[in-house]
Short mmCIF file of C-alpha atoms and ligand atoms in Angstrom, two decimals:
data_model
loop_
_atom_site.label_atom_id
_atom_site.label_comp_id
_atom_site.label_asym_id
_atom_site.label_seq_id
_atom_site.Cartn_x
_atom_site.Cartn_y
_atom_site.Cartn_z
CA UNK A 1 133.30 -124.93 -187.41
CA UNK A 2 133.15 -127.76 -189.60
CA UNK A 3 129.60 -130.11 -189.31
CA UNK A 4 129.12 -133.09 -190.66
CA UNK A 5 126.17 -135.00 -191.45
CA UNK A 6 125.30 -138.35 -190.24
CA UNK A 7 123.30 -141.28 -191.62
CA UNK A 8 120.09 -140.06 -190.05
CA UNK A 9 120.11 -136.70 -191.50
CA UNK A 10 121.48 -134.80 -188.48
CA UNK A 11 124.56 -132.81 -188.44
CA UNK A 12 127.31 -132.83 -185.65
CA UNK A 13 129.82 -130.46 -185.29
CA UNK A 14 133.54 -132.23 -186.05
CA UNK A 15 135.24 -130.95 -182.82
CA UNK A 16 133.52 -131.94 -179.76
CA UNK A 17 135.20 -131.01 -176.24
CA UNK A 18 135.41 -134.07 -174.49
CA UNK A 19 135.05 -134.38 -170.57
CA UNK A 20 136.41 -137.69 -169.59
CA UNK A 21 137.96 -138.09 -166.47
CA UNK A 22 136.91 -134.20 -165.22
CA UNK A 23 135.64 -134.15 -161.91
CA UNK A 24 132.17 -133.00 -161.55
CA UNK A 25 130.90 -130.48 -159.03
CA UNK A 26 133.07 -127.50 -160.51
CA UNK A 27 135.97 -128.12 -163.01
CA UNK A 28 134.05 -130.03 -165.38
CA UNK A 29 131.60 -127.05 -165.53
CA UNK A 30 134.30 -125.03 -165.35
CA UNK A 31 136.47 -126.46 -168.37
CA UNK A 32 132.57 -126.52 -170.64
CA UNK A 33 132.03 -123.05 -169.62
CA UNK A 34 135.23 -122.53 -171.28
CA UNK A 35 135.16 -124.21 -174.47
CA UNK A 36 131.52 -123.00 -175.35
CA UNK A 37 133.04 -119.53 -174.68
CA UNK A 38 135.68 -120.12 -177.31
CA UNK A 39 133.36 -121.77 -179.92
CA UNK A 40 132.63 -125.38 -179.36
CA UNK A 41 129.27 -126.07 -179.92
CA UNK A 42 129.72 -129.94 -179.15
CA UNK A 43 130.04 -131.45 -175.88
CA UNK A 44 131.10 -135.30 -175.12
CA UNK A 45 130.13 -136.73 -172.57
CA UNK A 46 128.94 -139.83 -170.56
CA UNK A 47 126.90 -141.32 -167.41
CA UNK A 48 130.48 -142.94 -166.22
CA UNK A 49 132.18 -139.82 -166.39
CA UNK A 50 130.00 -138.65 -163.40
CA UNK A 51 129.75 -135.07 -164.74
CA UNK A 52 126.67 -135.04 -166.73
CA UNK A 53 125.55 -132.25 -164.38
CA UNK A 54 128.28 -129.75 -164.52
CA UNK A 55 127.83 -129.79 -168.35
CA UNK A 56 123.98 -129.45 -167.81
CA UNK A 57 124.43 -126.40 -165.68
CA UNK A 58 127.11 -125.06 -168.01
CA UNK A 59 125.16 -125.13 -171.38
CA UNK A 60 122.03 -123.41 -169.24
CA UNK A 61 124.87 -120.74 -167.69
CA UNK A 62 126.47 -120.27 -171.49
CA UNK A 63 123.46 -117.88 -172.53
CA UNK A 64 123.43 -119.66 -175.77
CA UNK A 65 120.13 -121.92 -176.77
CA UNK A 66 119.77 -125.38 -176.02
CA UNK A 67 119.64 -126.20 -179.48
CA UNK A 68 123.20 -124.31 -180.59
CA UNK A 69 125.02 -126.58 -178.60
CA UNK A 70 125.28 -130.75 -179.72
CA UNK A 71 124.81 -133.28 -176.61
CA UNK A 72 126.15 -136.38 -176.38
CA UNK A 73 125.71 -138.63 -173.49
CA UNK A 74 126.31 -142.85 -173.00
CA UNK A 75 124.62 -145.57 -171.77
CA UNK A 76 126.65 -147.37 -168.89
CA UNK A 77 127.12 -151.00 -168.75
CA UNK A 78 125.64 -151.53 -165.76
CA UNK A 79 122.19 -150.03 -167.05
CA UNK A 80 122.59 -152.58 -170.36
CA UNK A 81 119.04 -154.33 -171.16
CA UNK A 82 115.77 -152.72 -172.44
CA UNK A 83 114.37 -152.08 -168.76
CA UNK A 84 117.70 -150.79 -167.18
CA UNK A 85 118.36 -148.92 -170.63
CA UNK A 86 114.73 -146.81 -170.75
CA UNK A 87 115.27 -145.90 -166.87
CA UNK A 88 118.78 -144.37 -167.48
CA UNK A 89 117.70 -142.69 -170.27
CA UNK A 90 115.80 -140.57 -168.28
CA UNK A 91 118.03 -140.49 -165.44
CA UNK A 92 121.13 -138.79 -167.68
CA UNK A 93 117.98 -136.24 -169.31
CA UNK A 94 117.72 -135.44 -165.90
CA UNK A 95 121.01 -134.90 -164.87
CA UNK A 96 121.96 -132.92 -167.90
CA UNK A 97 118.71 -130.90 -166.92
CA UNK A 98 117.53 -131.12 -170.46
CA UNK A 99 114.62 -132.49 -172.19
CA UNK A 100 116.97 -134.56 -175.11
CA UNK A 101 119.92 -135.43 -176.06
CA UNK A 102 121.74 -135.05 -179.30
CA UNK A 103 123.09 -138.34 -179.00
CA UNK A 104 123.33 -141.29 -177.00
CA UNK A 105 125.74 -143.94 -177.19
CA UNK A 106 125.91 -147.48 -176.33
CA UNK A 107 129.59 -146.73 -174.27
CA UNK A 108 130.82 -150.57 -174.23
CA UNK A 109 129.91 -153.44 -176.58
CA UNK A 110 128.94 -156.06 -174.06
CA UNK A 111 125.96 -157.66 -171.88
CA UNK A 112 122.63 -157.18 -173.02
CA UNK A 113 123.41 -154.86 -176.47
CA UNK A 114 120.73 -155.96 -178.15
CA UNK A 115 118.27 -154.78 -175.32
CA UNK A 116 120.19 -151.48 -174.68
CA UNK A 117 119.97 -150.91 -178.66
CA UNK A 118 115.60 -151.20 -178.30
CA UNK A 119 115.33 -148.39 -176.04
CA UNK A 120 117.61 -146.05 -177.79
CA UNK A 121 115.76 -146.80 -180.57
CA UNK A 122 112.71 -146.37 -178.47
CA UNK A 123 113.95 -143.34 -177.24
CA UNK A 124 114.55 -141.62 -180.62
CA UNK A 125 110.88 -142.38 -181.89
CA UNK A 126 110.02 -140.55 -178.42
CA UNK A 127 112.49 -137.31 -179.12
CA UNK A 128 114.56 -138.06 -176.27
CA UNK A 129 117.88 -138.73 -178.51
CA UNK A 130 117.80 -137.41 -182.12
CA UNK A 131 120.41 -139.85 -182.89
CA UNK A 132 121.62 -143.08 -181.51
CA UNK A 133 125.44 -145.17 -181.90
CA UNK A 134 127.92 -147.13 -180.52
CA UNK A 135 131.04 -147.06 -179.30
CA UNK A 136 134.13 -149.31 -178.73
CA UNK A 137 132.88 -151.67 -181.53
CA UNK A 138 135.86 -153.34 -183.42
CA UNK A 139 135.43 -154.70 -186.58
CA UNK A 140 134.69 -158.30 -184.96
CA UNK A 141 131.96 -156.74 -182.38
CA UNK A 142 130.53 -154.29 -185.62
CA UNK A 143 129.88 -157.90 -187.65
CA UNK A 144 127.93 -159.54 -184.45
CA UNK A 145 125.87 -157.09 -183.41
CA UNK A 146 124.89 -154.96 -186.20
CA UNK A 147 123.34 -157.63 -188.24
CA UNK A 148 120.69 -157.53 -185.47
CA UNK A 149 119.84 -154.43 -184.82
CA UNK A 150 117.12 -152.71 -186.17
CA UNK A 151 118.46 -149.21 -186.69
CA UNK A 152 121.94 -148.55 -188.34
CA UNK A 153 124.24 -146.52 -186.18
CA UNK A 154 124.98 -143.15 -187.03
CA UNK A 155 128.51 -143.68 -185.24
CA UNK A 156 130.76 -145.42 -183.49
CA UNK A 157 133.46 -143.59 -181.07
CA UNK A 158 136.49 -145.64 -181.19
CA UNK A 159 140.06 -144.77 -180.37
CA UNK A 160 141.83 -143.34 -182.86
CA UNK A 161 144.61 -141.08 -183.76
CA UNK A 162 147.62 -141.25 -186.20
CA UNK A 163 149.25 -144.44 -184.67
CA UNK A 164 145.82 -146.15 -184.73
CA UNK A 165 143.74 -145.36 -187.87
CA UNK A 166 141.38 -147.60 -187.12
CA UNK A 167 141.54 -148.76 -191.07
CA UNK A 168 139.73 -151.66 -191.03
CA UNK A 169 137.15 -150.30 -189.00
CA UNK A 170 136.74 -147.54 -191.64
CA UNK A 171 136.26 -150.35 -194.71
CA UNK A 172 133.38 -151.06 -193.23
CA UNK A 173 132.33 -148.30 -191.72
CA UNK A 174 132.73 -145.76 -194.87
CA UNK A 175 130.06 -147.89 -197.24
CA UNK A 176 127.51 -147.50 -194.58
CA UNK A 177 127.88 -143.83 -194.02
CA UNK A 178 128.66 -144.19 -190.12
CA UNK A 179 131.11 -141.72 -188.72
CA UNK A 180 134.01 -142.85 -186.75
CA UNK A 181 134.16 -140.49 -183.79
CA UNK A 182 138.02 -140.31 -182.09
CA UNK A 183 138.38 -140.67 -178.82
CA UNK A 184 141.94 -139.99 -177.55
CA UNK A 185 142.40 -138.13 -180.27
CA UNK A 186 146.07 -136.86 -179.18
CA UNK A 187 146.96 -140.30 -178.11
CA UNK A 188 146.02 -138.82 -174.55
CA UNK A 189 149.12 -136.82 -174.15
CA UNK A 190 151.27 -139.56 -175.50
CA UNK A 191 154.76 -137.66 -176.26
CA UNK A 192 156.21 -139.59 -178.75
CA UNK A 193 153.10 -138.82 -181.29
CA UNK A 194 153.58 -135.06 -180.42
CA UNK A 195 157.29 -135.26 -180.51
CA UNK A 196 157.01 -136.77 -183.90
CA UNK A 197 159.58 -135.54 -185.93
CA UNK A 198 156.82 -135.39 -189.14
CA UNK A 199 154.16 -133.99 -187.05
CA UNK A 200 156.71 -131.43 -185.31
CA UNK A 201 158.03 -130.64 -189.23
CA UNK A 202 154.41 -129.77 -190.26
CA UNK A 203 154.12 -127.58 -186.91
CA UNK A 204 156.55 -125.93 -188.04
CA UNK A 205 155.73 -124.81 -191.36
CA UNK A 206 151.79 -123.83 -190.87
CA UNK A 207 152.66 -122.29 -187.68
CA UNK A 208 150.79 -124.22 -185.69
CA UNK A 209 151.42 -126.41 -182.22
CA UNK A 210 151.80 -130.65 -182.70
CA UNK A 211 148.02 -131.15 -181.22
CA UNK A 212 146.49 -128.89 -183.78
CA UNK A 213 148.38 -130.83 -186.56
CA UNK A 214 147.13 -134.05 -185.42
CA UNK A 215 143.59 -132.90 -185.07
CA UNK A 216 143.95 -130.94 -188.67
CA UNK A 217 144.67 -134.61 -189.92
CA UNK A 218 141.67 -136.45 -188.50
CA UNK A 219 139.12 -134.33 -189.58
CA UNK A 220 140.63 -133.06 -192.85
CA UNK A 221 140.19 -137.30 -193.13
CA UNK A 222 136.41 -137.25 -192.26
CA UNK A 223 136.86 -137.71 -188.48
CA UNK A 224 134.75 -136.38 -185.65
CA UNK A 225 137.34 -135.74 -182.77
CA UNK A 226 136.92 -135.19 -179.12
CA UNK A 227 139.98 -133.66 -178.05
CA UNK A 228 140.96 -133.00 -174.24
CA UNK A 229 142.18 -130.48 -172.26
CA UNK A 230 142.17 -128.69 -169.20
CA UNK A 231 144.39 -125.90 -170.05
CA UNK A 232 142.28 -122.91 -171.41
CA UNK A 233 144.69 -122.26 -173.80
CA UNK A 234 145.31 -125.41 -175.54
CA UNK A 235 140.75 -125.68 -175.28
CA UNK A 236 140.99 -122.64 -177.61
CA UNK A 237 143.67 -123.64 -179.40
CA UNK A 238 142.72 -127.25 -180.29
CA UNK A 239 139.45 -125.55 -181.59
CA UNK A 240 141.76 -123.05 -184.40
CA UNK A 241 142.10 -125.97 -186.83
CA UNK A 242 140.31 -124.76 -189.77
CA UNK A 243 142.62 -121.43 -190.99
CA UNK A 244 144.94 -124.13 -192.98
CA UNK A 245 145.08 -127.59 -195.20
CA UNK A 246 147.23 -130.25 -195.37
CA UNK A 247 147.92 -131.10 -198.55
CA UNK A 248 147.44 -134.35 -200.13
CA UNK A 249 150.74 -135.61 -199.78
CA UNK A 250 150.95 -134.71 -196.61
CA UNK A 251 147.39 -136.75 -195.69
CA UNK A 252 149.22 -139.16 -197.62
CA UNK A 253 152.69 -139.36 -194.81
CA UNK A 254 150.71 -139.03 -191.87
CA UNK A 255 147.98 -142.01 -192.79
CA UNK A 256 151.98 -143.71 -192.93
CA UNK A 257 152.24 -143.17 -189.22
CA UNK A 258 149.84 -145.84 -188.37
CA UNK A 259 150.93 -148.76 -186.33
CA UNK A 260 147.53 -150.57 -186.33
CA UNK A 261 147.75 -150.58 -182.59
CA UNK A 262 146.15 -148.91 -179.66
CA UNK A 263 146.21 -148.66 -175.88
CA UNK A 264 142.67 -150.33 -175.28
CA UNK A 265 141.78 -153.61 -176.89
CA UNK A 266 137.93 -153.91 -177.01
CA UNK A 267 138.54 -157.90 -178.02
CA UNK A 268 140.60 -159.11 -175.66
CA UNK A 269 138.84 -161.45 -173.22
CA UNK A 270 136.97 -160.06 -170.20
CA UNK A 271 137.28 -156.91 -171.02
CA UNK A 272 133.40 -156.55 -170.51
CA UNK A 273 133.23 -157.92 -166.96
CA UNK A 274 136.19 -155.97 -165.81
CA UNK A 275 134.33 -152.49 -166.90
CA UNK A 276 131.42 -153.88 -165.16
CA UNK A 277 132.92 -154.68 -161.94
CA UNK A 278 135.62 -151.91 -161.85
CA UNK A 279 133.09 -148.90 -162.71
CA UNK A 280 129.62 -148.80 -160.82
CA UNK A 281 127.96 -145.47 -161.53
CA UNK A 282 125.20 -146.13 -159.03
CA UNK A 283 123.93 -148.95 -156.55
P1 LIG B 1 146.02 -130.67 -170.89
O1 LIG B 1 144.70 -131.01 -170.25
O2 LIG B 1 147.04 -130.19 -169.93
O3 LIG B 1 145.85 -129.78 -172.11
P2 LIG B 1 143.36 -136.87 -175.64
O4 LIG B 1 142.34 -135.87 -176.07
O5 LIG B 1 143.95 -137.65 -176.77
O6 LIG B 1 142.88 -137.74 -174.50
O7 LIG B 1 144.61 -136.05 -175.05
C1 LIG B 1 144.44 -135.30 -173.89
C2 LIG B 1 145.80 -135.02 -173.33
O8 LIG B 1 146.55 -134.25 -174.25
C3 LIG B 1 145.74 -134.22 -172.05
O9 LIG B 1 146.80 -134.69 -171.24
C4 LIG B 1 145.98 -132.79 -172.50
O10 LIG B 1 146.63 -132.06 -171.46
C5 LIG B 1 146.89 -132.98 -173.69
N1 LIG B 1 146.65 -131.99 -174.73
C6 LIG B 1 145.48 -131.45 -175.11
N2 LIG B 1 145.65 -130.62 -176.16
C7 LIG B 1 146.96 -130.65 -176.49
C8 LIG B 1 147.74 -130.02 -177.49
N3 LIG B 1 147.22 -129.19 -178.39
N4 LIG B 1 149.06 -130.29 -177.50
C9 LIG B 1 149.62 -131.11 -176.59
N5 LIG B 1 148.93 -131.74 -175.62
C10 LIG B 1 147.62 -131.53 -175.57
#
């Protein structure tokens, strides 16, 4: 598995399994039972998501060490601000069952950031996260916030895949040494990216399905990716990326794919009070 090392010294494995929109209470522990048994060592996943139990119990069940396998959890919206922010902290540490977390994440760019930000920073110096980001940030949120915050983000998990390269995020982004971390890597299913005819050509020829082509692409171009799946097969599958390289030509078509557009614009007004009003994780 390929790692890669972050602005704060620590290393993250490239593939992380990610468990968005699995239930909890069984197939979410299920599905990480799974992918630890067939290698990943990196699991995504969130306070919204609602499942930061199942992949508690899963890592303890796995029989491998705590420390083989890279956490990442986010901060929800609703617990934005520095008091909310240190309570549910502790609240996801005790879901997971765990005493830290690789990561935490700020999961949407709005409200009280700048309070959120203080106790993940706060919570680092304490060794509750090792390392701390962002998420969702477009280039317009990056240049507001970050200017103010203390501590430079190690990443910031954006959408991305080929029809959204997310290249003016990566200008700035690359100077600084913070990782771009792809969520809906596969365009989340989207058929006309896997049916595409260059991506289906390059199948061909290494022998491998249009998913694992994709994913080859992002992090053959420095990406972290959290791919998606419930299918045990595709899990392993989307994990047997590293037997084969594009070459540079190749890199060179596929970063033509992108459209420089995505399904989720984190700019467009209200976007920040919907998330708020249409996802409450708690009373
Ligand atoms: P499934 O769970 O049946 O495997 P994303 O990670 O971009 O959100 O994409 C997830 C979606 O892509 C899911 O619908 C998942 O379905 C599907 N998927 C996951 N891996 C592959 C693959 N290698 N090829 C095609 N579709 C895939």
């Amino acid at each position: 598995m390929k790692t890669v090392r972050l602005n704060d010294g620590n290393t993250i494995p490239a593939v992380g399994f990610g468990v968005f929109m699995i239930p909890n209470n069984g197939p979410t522990y299920q599905a990480t039972l799974e992918a630890l048994k067939v290698g990943y060592r990196h699991i995504d996943t969130a306070a919204a998501y609602m499942n930061e139990s199942d992949v508690g119990k899963a890592v303890k069940d796995s029989g491998l060490k705590r420390e083989e396998v890279f956490i990442t959890s986010k901060l929800w919206l609703q617990d934005f601000g520095y008091e909310n922010a240190k309570k549910a902290i502790d609240t996801s540490l005790k879901f997971l069952g765990m005493d830290y977390m690789d990561m935490y994440l700020l999961h949407q760019p709005y409200s009280d950031v700048l309070g959120a930000w203080k106790a993940l920073e706060e919570a680092k110096k304490a060794g509750k996260i090792k390392t701390i980001g962002v998420s969702n940030m477009t280039p317009k949120i990056w240049n507001k916030f970050i200017p103010q915050f203390d501590t430079l983000p190690a990443v910031n998990q954006v959408e991305c895949n080929p029809f959204f390269q997310q290249r003016e995020l990566r200008k700035i982004l690359d100077p600084l040494n913070v990782k771009i971390e792809a969520w809906y890597p596969l365009g989340h299913g989207n058929t006309e990216l896997l049916n595409n005819p260059t991506i289906t050509q390059l199948a061909q020829k290494y022998g491998k399905n249009a998913g694992q082509i994709i994913l080859r692409f992002e992090v053959q171009d420095g990406l972290i990716i959290l791919p998606k799946s419930t299918n045990p097969q595709r899990i392993k599958g989307n994990l047997d990326i590293f037997d084969f390289e594009l070459t540079g030509e190749e890199m060179q078509t596929l970063r033509g794919l992108d459209t420089g557009k995505g399904s989720h614009d984190p700019d467009a007004p209200g976007v920040g009070e919907h998330l708020l009003s249409a996802y409450k994780i708690h009373d």
